[in-house]
Short mmCIF file of C-alpha atoms and ligand atoms in Angstrom, two decimals:
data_model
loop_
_atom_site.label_atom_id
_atom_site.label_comp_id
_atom_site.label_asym_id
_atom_site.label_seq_id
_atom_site.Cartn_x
_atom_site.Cartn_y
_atom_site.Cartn_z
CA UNK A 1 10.59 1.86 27.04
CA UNK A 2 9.33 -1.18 25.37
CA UNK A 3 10.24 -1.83 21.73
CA UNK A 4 7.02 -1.55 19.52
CA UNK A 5 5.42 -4.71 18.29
CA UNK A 6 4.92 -5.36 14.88
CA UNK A 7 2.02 -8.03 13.50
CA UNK A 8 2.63 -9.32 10.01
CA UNK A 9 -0.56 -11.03 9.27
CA UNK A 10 1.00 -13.13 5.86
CA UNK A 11 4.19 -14.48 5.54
CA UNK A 12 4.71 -14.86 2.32
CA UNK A 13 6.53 -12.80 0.05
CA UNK A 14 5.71 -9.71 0.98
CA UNK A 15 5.45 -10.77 4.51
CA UNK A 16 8.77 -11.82 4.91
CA UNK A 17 10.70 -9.29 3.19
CA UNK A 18 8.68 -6.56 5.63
CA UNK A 19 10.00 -8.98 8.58
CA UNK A 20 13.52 -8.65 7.10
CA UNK A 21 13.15 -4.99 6.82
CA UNK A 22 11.16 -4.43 9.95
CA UNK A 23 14.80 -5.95 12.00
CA UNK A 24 17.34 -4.30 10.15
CA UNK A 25 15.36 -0.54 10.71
CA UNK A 26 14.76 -1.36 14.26
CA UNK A 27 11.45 -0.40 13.95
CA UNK A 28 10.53 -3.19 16.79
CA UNK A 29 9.54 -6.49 17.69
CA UNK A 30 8.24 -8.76 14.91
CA UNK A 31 5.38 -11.66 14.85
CA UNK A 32 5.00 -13.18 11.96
CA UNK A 33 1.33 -14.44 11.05
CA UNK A 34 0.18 -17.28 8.54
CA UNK A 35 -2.16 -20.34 8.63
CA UNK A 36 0.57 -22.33 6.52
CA UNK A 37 2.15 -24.24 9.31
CA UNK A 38 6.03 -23.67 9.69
CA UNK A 39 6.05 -21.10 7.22
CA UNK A 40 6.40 -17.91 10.09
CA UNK A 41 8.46 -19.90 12.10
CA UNK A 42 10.70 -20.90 9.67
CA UNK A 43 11.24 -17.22 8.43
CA UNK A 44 11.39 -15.33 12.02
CA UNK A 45 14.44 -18.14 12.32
CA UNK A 46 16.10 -16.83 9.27
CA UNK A 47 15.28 -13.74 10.03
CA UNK A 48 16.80 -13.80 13.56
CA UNK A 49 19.88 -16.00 12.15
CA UNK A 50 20.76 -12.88 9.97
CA UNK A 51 20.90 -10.43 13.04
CA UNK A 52 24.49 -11.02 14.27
CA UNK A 53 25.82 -10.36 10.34
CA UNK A 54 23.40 -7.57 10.28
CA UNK A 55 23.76 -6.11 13.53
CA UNK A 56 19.54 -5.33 14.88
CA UNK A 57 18.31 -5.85 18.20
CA UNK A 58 14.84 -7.13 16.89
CA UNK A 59 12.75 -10.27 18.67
CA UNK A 60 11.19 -12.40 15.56
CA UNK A 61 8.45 -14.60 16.33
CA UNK A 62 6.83 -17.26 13.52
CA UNK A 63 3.37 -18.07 14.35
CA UNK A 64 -0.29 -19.97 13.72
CA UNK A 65 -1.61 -18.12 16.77
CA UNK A 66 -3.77 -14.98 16.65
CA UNK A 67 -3.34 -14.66 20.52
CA UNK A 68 0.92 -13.77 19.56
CA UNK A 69 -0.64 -10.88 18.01
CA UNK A 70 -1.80 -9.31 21.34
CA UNK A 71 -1.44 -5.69 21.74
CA UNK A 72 0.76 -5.25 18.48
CA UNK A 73 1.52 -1.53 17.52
CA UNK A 74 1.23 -2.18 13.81
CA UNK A 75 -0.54 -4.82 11.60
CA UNK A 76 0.28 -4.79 8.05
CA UNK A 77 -1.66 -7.37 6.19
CA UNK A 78 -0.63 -9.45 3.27
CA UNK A 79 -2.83 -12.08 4.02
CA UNK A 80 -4.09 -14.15 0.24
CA UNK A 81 -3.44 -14.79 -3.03
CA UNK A 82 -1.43 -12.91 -4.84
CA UNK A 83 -2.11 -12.96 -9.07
CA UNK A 84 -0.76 -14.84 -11.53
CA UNK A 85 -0.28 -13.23 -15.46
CA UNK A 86 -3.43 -12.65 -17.14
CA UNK A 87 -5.09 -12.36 -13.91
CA UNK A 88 -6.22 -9.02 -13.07
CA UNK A 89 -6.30 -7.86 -9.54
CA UNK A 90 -10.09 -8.05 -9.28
CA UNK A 91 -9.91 -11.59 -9.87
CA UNK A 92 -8.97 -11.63 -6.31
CA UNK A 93 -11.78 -10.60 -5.01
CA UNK A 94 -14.00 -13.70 -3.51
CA UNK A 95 -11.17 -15.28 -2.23
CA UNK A 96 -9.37 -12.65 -0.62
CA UNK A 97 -12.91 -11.18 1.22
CA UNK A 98 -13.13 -14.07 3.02
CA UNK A 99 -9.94 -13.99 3.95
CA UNK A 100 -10.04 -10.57 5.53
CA UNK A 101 -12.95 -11.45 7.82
CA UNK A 102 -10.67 -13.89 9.64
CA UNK A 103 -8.06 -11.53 9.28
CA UNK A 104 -10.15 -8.76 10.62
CA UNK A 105 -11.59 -10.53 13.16
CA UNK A 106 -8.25 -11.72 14.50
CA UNK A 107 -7.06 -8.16 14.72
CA UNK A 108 -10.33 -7.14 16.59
CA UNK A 109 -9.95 -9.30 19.41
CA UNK A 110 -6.46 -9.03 19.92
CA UNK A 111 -4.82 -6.03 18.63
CA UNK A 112 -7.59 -3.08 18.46
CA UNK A 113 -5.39 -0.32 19.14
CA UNK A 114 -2.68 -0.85 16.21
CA UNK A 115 -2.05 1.04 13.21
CA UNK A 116 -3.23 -1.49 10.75
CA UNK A 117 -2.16 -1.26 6.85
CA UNK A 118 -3.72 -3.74 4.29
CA UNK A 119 -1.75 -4.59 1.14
CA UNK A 120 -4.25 -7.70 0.15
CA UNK A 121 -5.66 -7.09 -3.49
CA UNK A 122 -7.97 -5.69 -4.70
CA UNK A 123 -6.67 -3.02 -2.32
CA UNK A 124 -8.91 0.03 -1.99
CA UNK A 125 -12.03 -2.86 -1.67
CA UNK A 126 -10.24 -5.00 0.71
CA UNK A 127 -9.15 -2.36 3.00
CA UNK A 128 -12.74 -1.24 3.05
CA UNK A 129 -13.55 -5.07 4.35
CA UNK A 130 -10.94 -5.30 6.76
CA UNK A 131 -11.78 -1.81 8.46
CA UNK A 132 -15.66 -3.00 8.41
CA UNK A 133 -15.07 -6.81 9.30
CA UNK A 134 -12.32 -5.18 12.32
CA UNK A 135 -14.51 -2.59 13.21
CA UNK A 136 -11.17 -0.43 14.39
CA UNK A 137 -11.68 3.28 14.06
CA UNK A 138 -11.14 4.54 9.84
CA UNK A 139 -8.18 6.91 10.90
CA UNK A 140 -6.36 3.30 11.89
CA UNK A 141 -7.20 1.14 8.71
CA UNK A 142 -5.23 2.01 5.98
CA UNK A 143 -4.34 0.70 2.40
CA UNK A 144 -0.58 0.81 0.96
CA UNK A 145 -0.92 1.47 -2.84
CA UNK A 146 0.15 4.76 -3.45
CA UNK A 147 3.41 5.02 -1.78
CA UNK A 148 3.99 1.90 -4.58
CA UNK A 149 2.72 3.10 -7.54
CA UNK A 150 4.28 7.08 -6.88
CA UNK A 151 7.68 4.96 -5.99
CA UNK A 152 7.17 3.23 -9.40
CA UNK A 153 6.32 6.59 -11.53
CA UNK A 154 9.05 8.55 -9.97
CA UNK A 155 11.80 5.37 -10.88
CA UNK A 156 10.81 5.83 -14.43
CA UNK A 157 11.03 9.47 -14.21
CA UNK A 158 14.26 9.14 -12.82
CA UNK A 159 15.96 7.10 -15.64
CA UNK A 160 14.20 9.83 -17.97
CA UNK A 161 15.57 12.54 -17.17
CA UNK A 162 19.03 10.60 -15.71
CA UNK A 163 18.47 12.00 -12.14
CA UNK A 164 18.82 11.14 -8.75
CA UNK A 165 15.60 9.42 -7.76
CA UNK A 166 15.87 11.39 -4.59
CA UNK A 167 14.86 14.86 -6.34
CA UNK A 168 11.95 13.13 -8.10
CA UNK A 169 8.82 13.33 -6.55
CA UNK A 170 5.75 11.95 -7.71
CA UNK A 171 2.08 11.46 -7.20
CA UNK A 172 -0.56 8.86 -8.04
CA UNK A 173 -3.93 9.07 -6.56
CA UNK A 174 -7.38 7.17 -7.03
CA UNK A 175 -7.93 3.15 -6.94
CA UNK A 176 -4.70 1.15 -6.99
CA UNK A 177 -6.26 -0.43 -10.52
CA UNK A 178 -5.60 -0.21 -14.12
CA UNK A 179 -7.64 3.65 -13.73
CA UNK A 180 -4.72 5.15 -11.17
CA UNK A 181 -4.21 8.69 -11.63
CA UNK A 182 -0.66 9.56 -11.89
CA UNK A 183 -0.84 13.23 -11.75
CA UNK A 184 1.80 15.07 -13.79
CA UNK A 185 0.97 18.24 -12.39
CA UNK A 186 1.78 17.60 -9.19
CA UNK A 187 4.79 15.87 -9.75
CA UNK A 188 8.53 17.40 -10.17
CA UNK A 189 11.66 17.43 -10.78
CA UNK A 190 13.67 19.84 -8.08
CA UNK A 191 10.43 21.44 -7.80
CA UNK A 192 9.96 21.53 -11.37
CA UNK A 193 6.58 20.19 -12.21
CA UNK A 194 6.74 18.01 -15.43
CA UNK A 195 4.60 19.66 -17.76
CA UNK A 196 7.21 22.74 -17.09
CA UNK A 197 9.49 19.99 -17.77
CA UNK A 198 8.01 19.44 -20.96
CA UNK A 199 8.24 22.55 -22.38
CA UNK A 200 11.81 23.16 -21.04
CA UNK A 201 12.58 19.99 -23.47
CA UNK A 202 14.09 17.57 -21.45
CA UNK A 203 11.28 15.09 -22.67
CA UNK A 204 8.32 14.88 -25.00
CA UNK A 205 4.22 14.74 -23.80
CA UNK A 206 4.21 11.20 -26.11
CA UNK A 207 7.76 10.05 -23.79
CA UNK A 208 5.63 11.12 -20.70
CA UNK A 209 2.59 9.27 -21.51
CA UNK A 210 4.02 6.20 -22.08
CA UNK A 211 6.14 6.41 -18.44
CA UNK A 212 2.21 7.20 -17.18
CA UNK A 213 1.30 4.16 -18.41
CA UNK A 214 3.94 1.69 -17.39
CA UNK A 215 3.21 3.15 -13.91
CA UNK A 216 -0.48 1.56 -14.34
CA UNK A 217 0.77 -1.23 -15.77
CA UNK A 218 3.46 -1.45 -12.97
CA UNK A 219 2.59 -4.46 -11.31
CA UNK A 220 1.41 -6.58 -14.42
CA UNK A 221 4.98 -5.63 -15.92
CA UNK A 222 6.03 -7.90 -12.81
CA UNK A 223 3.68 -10.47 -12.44
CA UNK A 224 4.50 -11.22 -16.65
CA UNK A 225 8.40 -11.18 -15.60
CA UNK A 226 8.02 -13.41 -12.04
CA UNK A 227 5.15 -15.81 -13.98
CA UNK A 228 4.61 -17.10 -10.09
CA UNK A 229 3.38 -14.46 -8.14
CA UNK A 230 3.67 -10.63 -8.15
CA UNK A 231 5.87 -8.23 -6.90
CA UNK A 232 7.12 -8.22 -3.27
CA UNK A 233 10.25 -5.88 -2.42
CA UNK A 234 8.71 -2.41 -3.73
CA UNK A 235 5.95 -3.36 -1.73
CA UNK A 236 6.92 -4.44 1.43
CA UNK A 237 9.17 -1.35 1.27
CA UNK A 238 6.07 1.09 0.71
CA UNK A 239 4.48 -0.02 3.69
CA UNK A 240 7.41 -0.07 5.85
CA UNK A 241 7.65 3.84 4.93
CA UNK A 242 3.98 4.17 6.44
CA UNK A 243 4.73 2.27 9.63
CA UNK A 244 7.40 4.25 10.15
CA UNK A 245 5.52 7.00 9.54
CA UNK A 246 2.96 6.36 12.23
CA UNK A 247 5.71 4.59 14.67
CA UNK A 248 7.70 8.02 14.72
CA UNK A 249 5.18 10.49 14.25
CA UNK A 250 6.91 11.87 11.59
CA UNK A 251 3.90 13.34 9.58
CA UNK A 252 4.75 12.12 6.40
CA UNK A 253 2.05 13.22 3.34
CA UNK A 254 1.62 9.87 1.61
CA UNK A 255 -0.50 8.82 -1.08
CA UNK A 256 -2.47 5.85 0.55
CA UNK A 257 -6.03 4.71 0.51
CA UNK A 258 -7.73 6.04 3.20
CA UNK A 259 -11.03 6.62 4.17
CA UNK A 260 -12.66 9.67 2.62
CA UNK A 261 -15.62 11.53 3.66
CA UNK A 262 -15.91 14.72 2.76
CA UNK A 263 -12.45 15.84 1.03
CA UNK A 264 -12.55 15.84 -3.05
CA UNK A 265 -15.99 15.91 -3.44
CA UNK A 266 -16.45 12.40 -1.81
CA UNK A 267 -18.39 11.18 0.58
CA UNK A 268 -17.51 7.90 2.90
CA UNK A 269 -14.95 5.45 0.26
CA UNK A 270 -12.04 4.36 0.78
CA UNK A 271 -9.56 5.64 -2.17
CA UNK A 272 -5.76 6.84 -2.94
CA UNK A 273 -5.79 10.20 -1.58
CA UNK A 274 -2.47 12.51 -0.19
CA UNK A 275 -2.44 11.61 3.45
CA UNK A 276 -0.66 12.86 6.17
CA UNK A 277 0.59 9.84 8.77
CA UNK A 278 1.28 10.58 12.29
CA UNK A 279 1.13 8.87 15.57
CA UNK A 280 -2.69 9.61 15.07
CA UNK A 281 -2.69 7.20 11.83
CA UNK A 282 -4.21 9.27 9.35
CA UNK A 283 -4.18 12.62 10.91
CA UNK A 284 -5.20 14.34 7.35
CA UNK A 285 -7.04 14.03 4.12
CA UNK A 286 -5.17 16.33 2.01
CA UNK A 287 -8.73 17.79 -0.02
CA UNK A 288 -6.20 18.77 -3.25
CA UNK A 289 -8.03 20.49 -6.35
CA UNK A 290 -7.93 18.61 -9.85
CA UNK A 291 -8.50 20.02 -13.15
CA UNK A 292 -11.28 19.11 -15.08
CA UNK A 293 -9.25 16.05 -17.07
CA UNK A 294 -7.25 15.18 -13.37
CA UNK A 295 -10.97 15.02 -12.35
CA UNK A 296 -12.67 12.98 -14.90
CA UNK A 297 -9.75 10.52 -14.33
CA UNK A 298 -9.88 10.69 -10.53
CA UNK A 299 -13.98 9.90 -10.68
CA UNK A 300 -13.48 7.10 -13.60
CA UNK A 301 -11.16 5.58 -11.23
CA UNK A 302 -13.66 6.37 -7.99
CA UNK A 303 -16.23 4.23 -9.82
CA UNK A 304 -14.29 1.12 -10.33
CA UNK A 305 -13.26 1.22 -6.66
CA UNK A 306 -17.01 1.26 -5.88
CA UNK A 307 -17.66 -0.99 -8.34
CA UNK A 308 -15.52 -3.60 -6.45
CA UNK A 309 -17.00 -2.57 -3.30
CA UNK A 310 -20.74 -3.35 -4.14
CA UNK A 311 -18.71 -6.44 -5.11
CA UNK A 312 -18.19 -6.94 -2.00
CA UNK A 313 -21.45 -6.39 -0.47
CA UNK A 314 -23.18 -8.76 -3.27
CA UNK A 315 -20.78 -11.58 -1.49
CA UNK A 316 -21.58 -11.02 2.10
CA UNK A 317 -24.46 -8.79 3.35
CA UNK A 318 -23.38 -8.67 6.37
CA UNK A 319 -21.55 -5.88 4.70
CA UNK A 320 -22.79 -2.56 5.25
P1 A3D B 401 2.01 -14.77 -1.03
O1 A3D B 401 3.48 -14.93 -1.14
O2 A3D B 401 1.13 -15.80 -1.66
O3 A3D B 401 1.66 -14.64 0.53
C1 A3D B 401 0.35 -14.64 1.01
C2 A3D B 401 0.35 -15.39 2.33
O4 A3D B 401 -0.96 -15.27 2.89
C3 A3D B 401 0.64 -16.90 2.18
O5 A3D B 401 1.77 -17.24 2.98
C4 A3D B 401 -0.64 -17.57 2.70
O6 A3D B 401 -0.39 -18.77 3.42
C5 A3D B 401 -1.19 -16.48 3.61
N1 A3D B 401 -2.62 -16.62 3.89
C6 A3D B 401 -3.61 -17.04 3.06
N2 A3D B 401 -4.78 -17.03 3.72
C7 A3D B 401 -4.52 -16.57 4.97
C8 A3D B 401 -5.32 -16.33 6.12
N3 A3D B 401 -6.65 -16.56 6.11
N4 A3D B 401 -4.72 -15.86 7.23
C9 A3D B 401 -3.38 -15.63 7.26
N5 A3D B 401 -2.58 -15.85 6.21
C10 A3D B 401 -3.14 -16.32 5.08
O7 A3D B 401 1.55 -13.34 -1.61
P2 A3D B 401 2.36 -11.96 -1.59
O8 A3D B 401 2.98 -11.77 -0.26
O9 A3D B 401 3.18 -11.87 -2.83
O10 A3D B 401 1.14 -10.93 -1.79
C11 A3D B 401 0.18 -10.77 -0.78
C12 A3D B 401 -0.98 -9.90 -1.25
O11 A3D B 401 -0.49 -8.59 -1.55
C13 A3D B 401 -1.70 -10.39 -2.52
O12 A3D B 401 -3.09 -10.23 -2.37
C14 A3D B 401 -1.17 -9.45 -3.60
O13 A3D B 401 -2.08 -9.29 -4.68
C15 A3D B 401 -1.03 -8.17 -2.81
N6 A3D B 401 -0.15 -7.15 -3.39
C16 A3D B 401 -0.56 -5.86 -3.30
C17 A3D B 401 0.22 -4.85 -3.80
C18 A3D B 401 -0.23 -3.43 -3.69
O14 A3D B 401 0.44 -2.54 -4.15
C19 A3D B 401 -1.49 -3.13 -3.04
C20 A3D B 401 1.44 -5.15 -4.43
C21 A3D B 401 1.84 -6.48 -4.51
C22 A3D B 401 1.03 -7.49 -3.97
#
């Protein structure tokens, strides 16, 4: 059987560490994507030079060619700018809109059947774009924020309470934005949730409040640290954990930003939700029920993402 194809539309940070990753898991064939000439190439070279220390049996291809794209499996998009500090990830917006049409429309016409995961910023309004501009079915237009910012919450946790990070898990739902919903409820220990956690003493509510909010201030904390771009290894790693996902049918329940219509109260947004990712892409909404302060969080959050979306539309009515 033929090894998968893999589409990285982006090669720049992120885009070449989920190359690099990408070959050492196997997970397929690589193109790499950007309109800065050499830039692909030069990477997929690297790339491939590393396979005989490494040991992967992985094609790389560098590209400026949407036509190298054909009939790719997967399409994760970091196609952009990234921010700089003191910029806030809606600053993004205008620019990165018009990149996803081209983006979008590149995938249309030559990859409509892949699993396609957006990373661009502002995420949950830029995988909106890219699913209307590529016109691919919701189910296979995805957003990777979640996987990130749970990853993030449950790293913090971990140095907390001096654990494994492997018996920490975690979730953060609603708009990858300054109003993500880490939810403490849902979120343990061994299968101890945290506010049990709490009480048991191994922390304080004031100690768990401030990890909360270094998980929404996650990526600022590394954009003020880098000063030239923002982070890239956390997040090429997050979406490599959905593409595999999809690529082995595993039916993994992810946080991601998915399309919603119907499931916690909402009706047709894209928004961090629990997912569950199969060869299907996103085979399930998972409709979880919030408490009253989960839910006033969850809908404060719900605004801003449709805030950015009308955004959006304001920019190009071609929107619908
Ligand atoms: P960077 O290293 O600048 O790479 C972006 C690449 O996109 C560059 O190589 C550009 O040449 C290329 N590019 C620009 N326009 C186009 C186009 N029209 N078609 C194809 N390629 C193009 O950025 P990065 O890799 O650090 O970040 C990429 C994006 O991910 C940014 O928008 C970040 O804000 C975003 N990001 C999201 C998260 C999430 O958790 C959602 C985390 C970190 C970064």
């Amino acid at each position: 059987m033929a090894r998968p194809k893999i589409a990285l539309i982006g090669a720049g940070q992120i885009g070449g560490t989920l190359a690099h990753l990408a070959a050492i898991k196997e997970l397929g064939d690589v193109v790499l994507f950007d309109i800065a000439d050499g830039v692909p190439q030069g990477k997929a070279l690297d790339i491939a030079e590393s396979g005989p220390s490494e040991g992967f049996d992985a094609g790389l291809k560098g590209t400026n060619d949407y036509a190298d794209i054909a009939g790719a499996d997967v399409c994760i998009v970091t196609a952009g700018v990234p921010r700089k500090p003191g910029m806030s990830r809606d600053d993004l917006l205008g620019i990165n809109l018009k990149v996803m049409k081209s983006v979008g429309e590149g995938i249309r016409d030559n990859a409509p059947n892949a699993f396609v995961i957006c990373i661009t910023n502002p995420l949950d309004a830029m995988v909106w774009a890219l699913q209307q501009y590529s016109g691919l079915p919701a189910e296979k237009v995805v957003g990777m924020a979640g996987v990130l910012d749970s990853a993030r919450f449950r790293h913090f946790l971990s140095l907390e309470f001096n654990v494994s990070m492997k018996d920490v898990t975690a979730f953060v739902l609603g708009g990858h934005g300054d109003t993500m919903v880490p939810l403490t409820r849902y979120s343990t220990v061994g299968g101890i949730p945290l506010p049990d956690l709490v009480h048991m003493g191994w922390t304080t509510q004031d100690k768990l409040d401030a990890i909360v909010q270094r998980t929404r201030d996650g990526g600022a904390e590394i954009v003020g640290l880098l000063k030239t771009g923002s982070a890239f290894y956390a997040p090429a790693t997050s979406a490599i954990e959905m593409a595999e996902a999809y690529l082995k049918d595993q039916k993994r329940l992810l946080p991601c930003a998915a399309w919603v219509d119907g499931a916690l109260g909402l009706k047709g947004l894209y928004v961090g939700v629990p997912t569950v990712i199969g060869a299907g892409g996103i085979e399930r909404v998972v409709d979880i029920k919030l408490d009253k302060p989960e839910q006033e969080m969850f809908d404060k959050s719900v605004g801003a993402v449709r805030g950015l979306v009308e955004a959006c539309k304001a920019i190009d009515n071609s929107l619908a």
